[in-house]
CSV table of C-alpha atoms and ligand atoms in Angstrom, one decimal:
chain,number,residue,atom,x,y,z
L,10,UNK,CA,-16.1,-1.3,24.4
L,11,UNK,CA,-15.3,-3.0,20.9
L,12,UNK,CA,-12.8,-1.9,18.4
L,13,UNK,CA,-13.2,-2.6,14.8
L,14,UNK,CA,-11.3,-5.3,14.6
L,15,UNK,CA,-12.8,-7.0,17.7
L,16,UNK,CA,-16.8,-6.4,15.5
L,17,UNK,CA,-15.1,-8.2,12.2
L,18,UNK,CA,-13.3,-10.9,13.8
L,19,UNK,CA,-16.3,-11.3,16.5
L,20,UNK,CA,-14.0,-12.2,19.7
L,21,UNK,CA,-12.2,-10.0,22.1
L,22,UNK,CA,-8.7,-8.5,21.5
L,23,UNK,CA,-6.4,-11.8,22.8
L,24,UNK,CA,-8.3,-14.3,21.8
L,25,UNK,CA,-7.4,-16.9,19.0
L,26,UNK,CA,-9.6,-17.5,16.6
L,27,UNK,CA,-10.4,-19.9,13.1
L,28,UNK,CA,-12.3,-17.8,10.7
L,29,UNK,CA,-12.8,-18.4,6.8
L,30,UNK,CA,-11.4,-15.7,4.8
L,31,UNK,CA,-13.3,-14.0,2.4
L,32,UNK,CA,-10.4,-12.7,-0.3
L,33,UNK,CA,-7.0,-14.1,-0.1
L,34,UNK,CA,-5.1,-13.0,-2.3
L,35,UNK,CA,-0.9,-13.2,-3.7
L,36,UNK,CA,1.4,-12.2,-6.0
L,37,UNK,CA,3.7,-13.6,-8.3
L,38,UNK,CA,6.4,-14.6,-6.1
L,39,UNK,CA,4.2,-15.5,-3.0
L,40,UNK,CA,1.9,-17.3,-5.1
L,41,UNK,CA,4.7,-19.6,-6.7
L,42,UNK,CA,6.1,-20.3,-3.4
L,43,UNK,CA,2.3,-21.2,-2.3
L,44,UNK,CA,1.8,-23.4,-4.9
L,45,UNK,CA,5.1,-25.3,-4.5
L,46,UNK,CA,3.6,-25.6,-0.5
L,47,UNK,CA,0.2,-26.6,-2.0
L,48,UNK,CA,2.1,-29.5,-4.2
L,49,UNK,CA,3.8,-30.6,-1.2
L,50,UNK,CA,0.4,-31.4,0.3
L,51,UNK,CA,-0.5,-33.4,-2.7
L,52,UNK,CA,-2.5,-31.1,-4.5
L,53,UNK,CA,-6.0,-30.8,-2.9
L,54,UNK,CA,-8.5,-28.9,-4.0
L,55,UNK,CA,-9.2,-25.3,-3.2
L,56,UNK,CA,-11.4,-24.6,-0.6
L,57,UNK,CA,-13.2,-21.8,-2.2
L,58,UNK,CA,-11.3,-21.0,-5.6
L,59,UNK,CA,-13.9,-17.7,-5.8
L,60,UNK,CA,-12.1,-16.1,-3.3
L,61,UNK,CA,-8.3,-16.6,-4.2
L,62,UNK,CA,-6.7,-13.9,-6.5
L,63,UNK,CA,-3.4,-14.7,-7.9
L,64,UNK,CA,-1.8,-11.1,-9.3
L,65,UNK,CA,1.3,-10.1,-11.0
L,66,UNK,CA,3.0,-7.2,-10.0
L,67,UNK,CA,6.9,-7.9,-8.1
L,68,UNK,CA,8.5,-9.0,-11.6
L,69,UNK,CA,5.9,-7.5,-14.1
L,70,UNK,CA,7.3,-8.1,-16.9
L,71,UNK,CA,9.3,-10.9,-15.9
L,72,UNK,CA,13.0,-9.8,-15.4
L,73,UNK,CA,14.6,-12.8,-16.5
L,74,UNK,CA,14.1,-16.7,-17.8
L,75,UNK,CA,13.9,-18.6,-14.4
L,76,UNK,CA,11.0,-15.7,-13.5
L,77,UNK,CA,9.4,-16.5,-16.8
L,78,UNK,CA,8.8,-20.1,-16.5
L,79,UNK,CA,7.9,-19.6,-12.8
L,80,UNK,CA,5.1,-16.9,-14.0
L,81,UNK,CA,4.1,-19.6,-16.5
L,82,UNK,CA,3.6,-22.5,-14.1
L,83,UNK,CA,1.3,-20.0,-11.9
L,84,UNK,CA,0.0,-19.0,-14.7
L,85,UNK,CA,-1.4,-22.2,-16.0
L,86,UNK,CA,-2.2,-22.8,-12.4
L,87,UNK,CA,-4.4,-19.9,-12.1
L,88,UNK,CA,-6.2,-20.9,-15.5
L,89,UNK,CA,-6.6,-24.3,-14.2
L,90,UNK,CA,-7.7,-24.0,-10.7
L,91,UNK,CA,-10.3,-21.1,-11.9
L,92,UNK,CA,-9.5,-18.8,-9.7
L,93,UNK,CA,-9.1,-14.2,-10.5
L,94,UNK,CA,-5.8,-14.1,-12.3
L,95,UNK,CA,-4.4,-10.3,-13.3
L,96,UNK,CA,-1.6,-10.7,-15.1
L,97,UNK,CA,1.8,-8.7,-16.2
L,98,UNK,CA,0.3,-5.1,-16.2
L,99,UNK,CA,-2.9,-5.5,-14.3
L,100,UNK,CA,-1.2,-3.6,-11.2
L,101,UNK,CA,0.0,-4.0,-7.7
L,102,UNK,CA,-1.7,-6.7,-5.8
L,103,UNK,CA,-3.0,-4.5,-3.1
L,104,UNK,CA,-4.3,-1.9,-5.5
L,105,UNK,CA,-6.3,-4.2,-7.9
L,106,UNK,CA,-7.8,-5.6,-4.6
L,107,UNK,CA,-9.2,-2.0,-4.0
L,108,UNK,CA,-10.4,-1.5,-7.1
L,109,UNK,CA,-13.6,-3.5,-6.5
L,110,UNK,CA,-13.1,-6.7,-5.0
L,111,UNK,CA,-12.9,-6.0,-0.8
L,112,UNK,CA,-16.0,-4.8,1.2
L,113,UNK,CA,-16.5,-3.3,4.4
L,114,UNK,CA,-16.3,-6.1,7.2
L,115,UNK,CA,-14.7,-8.6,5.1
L,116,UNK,CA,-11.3,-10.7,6.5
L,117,UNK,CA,-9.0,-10.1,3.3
L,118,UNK,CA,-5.8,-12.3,3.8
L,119,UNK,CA,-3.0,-11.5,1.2
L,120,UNK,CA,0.6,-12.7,0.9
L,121,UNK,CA,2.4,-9.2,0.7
L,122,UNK,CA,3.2,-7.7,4.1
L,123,UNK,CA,1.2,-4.7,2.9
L,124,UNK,CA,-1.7,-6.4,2.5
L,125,UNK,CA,-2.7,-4.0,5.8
L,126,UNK,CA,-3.8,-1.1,2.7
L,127,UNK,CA,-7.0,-2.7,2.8
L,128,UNK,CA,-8.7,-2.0,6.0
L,129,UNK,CA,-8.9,1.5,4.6
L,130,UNK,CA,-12.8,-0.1,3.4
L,131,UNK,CA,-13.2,-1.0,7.1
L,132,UNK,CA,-12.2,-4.9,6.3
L,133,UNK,CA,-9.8,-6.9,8.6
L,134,UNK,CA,-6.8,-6.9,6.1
L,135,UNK,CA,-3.7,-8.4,7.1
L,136,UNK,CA,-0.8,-10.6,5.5
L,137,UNK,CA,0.1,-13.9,5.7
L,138,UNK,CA,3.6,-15.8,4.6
L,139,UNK,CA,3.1,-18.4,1.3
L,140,UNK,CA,2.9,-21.4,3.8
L,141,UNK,CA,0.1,-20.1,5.5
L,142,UNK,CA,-1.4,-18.8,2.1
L,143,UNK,CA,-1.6,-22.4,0.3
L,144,UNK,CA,-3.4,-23.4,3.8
L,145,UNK,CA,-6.0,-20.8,3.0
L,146,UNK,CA,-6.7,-22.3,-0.5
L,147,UNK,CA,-6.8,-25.7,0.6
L,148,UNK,CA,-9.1,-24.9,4.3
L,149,UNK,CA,-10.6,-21.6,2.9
L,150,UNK,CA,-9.8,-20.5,6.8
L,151,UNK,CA,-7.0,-19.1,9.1
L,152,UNK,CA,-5.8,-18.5,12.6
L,153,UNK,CA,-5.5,-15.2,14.0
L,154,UNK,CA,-4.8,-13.7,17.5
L,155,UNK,CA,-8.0,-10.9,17.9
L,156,UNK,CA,-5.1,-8.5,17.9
L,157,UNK,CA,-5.2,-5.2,20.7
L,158,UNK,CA,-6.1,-1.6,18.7
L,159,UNK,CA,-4.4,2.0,19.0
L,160,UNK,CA,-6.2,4.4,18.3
L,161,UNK,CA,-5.5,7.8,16.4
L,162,UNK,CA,-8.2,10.9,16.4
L,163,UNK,CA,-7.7,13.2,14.0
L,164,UNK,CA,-8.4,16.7,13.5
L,165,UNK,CA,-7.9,19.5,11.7
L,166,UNK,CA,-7.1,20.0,7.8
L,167,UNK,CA,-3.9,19.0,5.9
L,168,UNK,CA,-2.5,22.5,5.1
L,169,UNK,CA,-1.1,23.5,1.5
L,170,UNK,CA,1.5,20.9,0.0
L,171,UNK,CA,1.2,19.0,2.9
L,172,UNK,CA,-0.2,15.2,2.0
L,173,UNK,CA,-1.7,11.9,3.4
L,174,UNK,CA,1.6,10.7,2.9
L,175,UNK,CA,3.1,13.5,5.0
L,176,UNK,CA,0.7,12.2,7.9
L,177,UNK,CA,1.3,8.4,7.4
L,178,UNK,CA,5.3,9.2,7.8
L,179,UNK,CA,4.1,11.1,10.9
L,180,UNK,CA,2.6,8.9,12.6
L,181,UNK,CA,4.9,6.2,12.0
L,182,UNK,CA,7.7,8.4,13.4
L,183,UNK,CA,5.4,9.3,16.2
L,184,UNK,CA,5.2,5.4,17.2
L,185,UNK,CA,8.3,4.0,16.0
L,186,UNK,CA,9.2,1.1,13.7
L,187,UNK,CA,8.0,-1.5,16.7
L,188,UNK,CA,5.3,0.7,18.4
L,189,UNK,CA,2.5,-1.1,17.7
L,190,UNK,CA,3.7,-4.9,17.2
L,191,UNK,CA,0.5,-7.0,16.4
L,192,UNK,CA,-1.9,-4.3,17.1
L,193,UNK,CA,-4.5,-2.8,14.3
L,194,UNK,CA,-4.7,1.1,14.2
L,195,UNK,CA,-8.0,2.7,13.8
L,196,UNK,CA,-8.3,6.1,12.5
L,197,UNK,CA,-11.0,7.8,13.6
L,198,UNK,CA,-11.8,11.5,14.6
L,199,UNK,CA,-13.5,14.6,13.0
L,200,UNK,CA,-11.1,14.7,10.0
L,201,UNK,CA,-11.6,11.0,8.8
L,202,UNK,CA,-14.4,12.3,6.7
L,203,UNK,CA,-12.4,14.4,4.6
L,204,UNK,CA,-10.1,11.8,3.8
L,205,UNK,CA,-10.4,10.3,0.5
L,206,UNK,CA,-10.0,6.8,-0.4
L,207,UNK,CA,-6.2,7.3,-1.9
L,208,UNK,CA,-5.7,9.0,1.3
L,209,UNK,CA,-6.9,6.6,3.5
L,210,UNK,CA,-5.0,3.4,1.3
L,211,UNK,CA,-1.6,5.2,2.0
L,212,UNK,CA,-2.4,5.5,5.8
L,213,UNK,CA,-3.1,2.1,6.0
L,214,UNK,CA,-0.8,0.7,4.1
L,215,UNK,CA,1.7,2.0,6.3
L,216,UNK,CA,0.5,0.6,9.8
L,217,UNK,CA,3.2,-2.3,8.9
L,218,UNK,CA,5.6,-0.4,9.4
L,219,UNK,CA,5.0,0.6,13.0
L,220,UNK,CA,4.9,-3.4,13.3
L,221,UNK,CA,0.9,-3.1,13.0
L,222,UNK,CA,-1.2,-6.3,12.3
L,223,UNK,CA,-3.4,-4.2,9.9
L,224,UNK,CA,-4.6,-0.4,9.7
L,225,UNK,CA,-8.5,0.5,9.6
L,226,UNK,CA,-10.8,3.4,8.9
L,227,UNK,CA,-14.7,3.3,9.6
L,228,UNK,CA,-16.5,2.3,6.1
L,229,UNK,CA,-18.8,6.0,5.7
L,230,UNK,CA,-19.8,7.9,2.7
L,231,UNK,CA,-16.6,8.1,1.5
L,232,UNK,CA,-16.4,4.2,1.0
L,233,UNK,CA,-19.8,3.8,-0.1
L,234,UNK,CA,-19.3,6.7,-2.7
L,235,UNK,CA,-15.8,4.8,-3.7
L,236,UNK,CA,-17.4,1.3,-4.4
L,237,UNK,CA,-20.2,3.3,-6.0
L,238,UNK,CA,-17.9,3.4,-8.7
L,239,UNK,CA,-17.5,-0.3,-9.0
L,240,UNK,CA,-21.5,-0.5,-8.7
L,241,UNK,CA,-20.8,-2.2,-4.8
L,242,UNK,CA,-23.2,-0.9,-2.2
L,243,UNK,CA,-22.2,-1.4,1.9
L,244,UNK,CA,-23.6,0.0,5.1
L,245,UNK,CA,-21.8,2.4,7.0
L,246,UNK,CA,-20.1,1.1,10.1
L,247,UNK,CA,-19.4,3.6,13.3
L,248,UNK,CA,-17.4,3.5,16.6
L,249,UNK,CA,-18.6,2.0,19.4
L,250,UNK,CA,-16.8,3.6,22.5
L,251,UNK,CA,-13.7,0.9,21.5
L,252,UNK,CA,-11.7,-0.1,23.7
L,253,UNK,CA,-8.0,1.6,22.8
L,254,UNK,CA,-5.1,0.2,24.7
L,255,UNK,CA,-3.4,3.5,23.0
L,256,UNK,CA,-4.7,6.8,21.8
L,257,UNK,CA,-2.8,8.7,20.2
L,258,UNK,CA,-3.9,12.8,19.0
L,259,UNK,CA,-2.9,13.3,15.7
L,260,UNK,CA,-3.6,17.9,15.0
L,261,UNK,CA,-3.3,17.8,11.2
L,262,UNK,CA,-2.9,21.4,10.8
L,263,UNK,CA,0.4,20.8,12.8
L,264,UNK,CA,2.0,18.6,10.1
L,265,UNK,CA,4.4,19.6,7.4
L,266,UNK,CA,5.9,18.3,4.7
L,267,UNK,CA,8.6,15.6,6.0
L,268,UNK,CA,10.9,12.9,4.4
L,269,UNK,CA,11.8,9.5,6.4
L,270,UNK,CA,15.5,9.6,5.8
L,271,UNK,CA,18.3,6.6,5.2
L,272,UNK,CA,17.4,3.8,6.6
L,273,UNK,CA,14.5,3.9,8.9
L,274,UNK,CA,10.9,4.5,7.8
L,275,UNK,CA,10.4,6.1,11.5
L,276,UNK,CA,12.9,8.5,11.5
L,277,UNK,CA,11.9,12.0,9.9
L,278,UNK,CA,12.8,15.3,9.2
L,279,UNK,CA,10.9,18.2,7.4
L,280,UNK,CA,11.8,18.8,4.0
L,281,UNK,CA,12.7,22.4,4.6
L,282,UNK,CA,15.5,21.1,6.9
L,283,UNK,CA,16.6,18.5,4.1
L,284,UNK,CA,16.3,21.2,1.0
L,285,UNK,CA,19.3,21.0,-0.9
L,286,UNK,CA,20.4,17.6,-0.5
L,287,UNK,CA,21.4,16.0,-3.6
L,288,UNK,CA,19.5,13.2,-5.5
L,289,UNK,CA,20.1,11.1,-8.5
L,290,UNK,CA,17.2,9.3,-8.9
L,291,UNK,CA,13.4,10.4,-8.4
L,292,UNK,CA,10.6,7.3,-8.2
L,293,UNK,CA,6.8,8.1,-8.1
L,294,UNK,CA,4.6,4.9,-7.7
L,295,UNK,CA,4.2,1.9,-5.0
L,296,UNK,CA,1.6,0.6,-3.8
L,297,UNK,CA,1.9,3.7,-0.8
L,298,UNK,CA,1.5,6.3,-3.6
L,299,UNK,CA,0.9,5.2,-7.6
L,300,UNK,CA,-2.3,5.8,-7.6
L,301,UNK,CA,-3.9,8.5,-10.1
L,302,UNK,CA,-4.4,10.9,-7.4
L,303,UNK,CA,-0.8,10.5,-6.8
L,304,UNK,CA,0.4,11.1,-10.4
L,305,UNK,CA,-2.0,13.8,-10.8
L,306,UNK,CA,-0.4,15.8,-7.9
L,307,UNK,CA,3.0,15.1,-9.0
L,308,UNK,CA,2.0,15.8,-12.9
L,309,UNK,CA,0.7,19.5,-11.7
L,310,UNK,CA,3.9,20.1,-10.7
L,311,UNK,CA,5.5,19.2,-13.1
L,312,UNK,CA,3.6,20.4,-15.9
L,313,UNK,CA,5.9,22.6,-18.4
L,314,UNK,CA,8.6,22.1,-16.2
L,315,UNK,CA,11.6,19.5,-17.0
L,316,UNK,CA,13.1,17.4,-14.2
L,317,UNK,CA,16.9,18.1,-13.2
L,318,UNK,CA,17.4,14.2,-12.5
L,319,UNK,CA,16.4,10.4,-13.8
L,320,UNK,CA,12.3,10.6,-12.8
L,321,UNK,CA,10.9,7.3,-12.9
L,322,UNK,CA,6.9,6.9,-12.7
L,323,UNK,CA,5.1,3.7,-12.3
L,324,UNK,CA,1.3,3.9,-12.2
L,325,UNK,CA,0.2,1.8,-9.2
L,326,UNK,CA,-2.5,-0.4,-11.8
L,327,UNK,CA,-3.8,-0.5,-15.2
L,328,UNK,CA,-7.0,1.6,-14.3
L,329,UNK,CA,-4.7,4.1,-12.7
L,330,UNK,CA,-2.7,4.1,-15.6
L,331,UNK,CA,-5.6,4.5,-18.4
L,332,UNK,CA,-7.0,7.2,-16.3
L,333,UNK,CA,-3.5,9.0,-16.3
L,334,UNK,CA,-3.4,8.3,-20.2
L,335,UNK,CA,-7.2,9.7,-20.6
L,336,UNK,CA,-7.0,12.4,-18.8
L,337,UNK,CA,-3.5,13.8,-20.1
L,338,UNK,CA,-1.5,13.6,-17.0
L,339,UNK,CA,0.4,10.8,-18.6
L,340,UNK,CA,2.0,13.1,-21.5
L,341,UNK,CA,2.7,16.2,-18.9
L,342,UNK,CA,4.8,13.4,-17.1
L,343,UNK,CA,6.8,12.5,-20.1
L,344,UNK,CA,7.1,16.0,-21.6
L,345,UNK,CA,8.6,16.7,-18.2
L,346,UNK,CA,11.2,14.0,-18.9
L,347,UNK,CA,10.0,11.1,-16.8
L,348,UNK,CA,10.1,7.7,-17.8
L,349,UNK,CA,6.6,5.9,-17.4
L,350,UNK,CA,6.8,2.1,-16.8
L,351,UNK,CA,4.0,-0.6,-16.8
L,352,UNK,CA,1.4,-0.7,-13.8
L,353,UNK,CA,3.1,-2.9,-10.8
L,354,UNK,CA,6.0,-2.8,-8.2
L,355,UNK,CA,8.4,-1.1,-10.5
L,356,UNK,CA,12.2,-0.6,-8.3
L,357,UNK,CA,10.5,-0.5,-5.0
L,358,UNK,CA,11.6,-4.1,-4.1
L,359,UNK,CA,15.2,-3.4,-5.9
L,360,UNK,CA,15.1,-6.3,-8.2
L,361,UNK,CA,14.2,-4.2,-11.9
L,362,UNK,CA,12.9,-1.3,-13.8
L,363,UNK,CA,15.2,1.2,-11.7
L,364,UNK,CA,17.3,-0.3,-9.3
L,365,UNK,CA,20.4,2.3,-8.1
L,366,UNK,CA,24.3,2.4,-7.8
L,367,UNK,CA,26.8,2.1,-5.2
L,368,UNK,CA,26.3,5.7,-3.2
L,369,UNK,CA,23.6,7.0,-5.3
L,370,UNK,CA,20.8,8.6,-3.6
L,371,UNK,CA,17.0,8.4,-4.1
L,372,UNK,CA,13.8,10.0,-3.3
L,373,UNK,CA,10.8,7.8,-3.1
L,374,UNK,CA,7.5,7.7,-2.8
L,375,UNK,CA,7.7,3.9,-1.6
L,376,UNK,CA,7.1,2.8,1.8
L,377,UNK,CA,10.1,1.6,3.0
L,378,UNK,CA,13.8,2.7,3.1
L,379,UNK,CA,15.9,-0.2,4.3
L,380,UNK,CA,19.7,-0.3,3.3
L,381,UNK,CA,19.9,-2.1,0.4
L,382,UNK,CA,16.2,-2.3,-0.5
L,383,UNK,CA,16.2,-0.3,-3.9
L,384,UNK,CA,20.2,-0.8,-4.7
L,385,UNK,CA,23.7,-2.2,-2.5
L,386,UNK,CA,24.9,0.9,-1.4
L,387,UNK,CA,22.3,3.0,-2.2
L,388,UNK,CA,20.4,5.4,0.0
L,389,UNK,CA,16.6,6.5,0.2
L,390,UNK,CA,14.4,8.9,1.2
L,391,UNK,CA,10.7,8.5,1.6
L,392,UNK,CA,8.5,11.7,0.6
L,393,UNK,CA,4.8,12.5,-1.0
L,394,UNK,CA,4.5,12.6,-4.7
L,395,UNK,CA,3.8,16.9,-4.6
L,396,UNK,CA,8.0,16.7,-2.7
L,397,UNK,CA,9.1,13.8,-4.4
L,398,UNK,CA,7.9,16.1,-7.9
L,399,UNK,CA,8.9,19.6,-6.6
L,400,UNK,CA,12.7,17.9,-5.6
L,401,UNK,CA,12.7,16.1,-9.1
L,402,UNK,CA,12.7,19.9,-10.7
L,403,UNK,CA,15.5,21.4,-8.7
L,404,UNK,CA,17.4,18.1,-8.3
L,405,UNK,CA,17.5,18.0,-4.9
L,406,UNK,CA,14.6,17.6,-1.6
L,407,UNK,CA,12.9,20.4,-2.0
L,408,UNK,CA,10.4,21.6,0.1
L,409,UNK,CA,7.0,21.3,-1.9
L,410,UNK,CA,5.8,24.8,-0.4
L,411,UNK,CA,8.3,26.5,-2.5
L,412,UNK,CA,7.0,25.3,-5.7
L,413,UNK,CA,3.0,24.5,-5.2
A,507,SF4,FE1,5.8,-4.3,-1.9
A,507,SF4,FE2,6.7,-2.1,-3.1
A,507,SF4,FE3,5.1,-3.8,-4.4
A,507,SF4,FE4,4.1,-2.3,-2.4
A,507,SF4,S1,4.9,-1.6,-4.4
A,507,SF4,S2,3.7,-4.5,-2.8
A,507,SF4,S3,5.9,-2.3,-1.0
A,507,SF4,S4,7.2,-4.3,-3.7
């Protein structure tokens, strides 16, 4: 009876462990804050400067001066210390880090609470403060309680204009904001292998907010097709009778399309029940749902139609973004009247590129929905990209079954 995360981190749920980390991995404001901790302890030298990626993506392009010289400093850091720098433009942190550089079985530390999205390749992905980041530089290890698993067996199929993201709000209602503090969810079942790799990053990148030390899927053909892509090969890994101190049934033919309303990313309701409700402002992107797959669901929609409110779409990284632009999806966005930023964060974390009013009301495709996060005053909603696109046509939550 071993769960994934038990097999990766090689010691039984409960047990603390020291293990070096194979990709860690921060941002622009956690790495700053890192460094300044790394300065403070005189400025050793990095363990293992081939596995630490410094990305821009929170303030990308910096918002104001004080950001600018803080990206610099990094930035000269990052040169200096030789280690995988992605600047302004490259993307959010945790999709970049998909996009070639974390392998099944791998412990993948990152400074962004989200940092879970990558156990979707069957690696121990979790995050870490910027304390305990510089620490990682300078030891090349961390610390980590084996943490105890929930399990969730799937089955069925996702019906029409129902999405991944329909089933990650789902589940997280199901457990509740604390329902799974400092355990990892696995996601296993006869369905798993019908989820694609987008599909499998939103689900994961969600366990966090069900309190969840990380999220996991089995690596299969789906992840070896994936890293194909990136020319990366890895062996299949499968469940071992593991030993769930939960299981939870998830029936995916059961699910519809749902919004997490204002201001808890656990509490739902369909969008049928919500249809009418007005919205100002309409974001597509996050690291949850930016990624092509995303936009390419949203552009169909959309597609010569023209949005009733503000629409703004941020591709989750520059490959995302070129793909988008290649393929044409890009220009059926903007003909539909939505504003395209750069590849990165965008208004998720409330600071730029978006941010709302006092009582204004928005639909997201983020991951979380806490007062204040996007705007003081302001209120969010949490759908897919196929509702969050369907609602920006008629100006208010639609339900996506009307439209697709
Ligand atoms: Fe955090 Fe939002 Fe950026 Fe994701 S997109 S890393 S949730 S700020």
């Amino acid at each position: 009876m071993v769960t994934l995360s038990e097999k990766i981190l090689g010691a039984p749920a409960g047990t603390y462990i020291d293990r070096k980390v194979d990709r860690a991995f921060s941002h622009d404001g956690t790495g700053i804050q890192a460094k300044i901790v790394y300065d403070r302890m005189g400025s050793p030298r990095l363990a293992n400067p081939s596995s630490v990626y410094i990305i821009y993506d929170h303030l990308s392009p910096a918002n104001n001066s004080q950001t600018a010289e803080l990206q610099a400093e990094l930035r000269q850091f990052s040169r200096h210390e030789h280690v995988h720098f992605f600047d302004i433009g490259s993307g959010i942190c945790h999709q970049v880090m998909s996009e070639g550089h974390v392998l099944p079985g791998e412990i993948v530390i990152g400074a962004d609470s989200h940092s879970c999205t990558l156990g979707a390749f069957g690696a121990f992905a979790t995050g870490v403060g910027a304390s305990d980041m510089a620490g990682i530089w300078v030891s090349g290890e961390t610390w980590l309680r084996v943490p105890d698993t929930t399990g969730f067996i799937l089955s069925g199929d996702l019906q029409k204009g129902v999405e991944w993201k329909d089933l990650a709000l789902s589940y997280i209602a199901r457990l509740g904001m604390d329902g799974a503090t400092y355990q990892a969810l696995e996601f296993t079942g006869e369905s798993t292998g019908t989820i694609p790799m987008e599909g499998r990053l939103t689900l994961c990148n969600m366990a966090v907010e069900a309190g969840a030390k990380t999220g996991l899927f089995y690596a299969d053909k789906v992840t070896a097709r994936y890293l194909g892509r990136y020319n990366l090969s890895a062996d299949e890994q499968s469940p071992d009778d593991p030993g769930y101190v939960r299981e939870e049934f998830l029936d995916l033919d059961d699910l519809e399309p749902v919004c997490a309303v204002p201001h808890r990313v656990d509490t739902i309701q369909s969008a049928g029940c919500l249809a009418g409700t007005p919205i100002d402002q309409v974001f597509i992107g996050t690291c949850t749902n930016g990624r092509y797959e995303d936009l390419a669901r949203a552009a169909a929609i959309l597609k010569g139609k023209q949005v009733r409110v503000r629409t703004i779409v941020v591709p989750a990284s520059m490959q995302d973004y070129l793909k988008a632009t290649k393929t044409g999806i890009l220009a059926d966005l903007i003909q539909a009247g939505c504003v395209v930023g750069p590849p990165g964060c965008g208004p998720c974390l409330g600071a730029h590129m978006g941010v709302l009013g006092e009582g204004e009301v928005a639909l997201s495709t983020a991951n979380r929905n806490f007062k204040n996060r996007m705007g003081i005053g302001a209120s969010y909603y949490l759908c897919s990209p196929t509702t969050a696109a369907a609602s920006a046509i008629r100006g208010e939550i639609t339900d996506p079954r009307e439209v697709v």
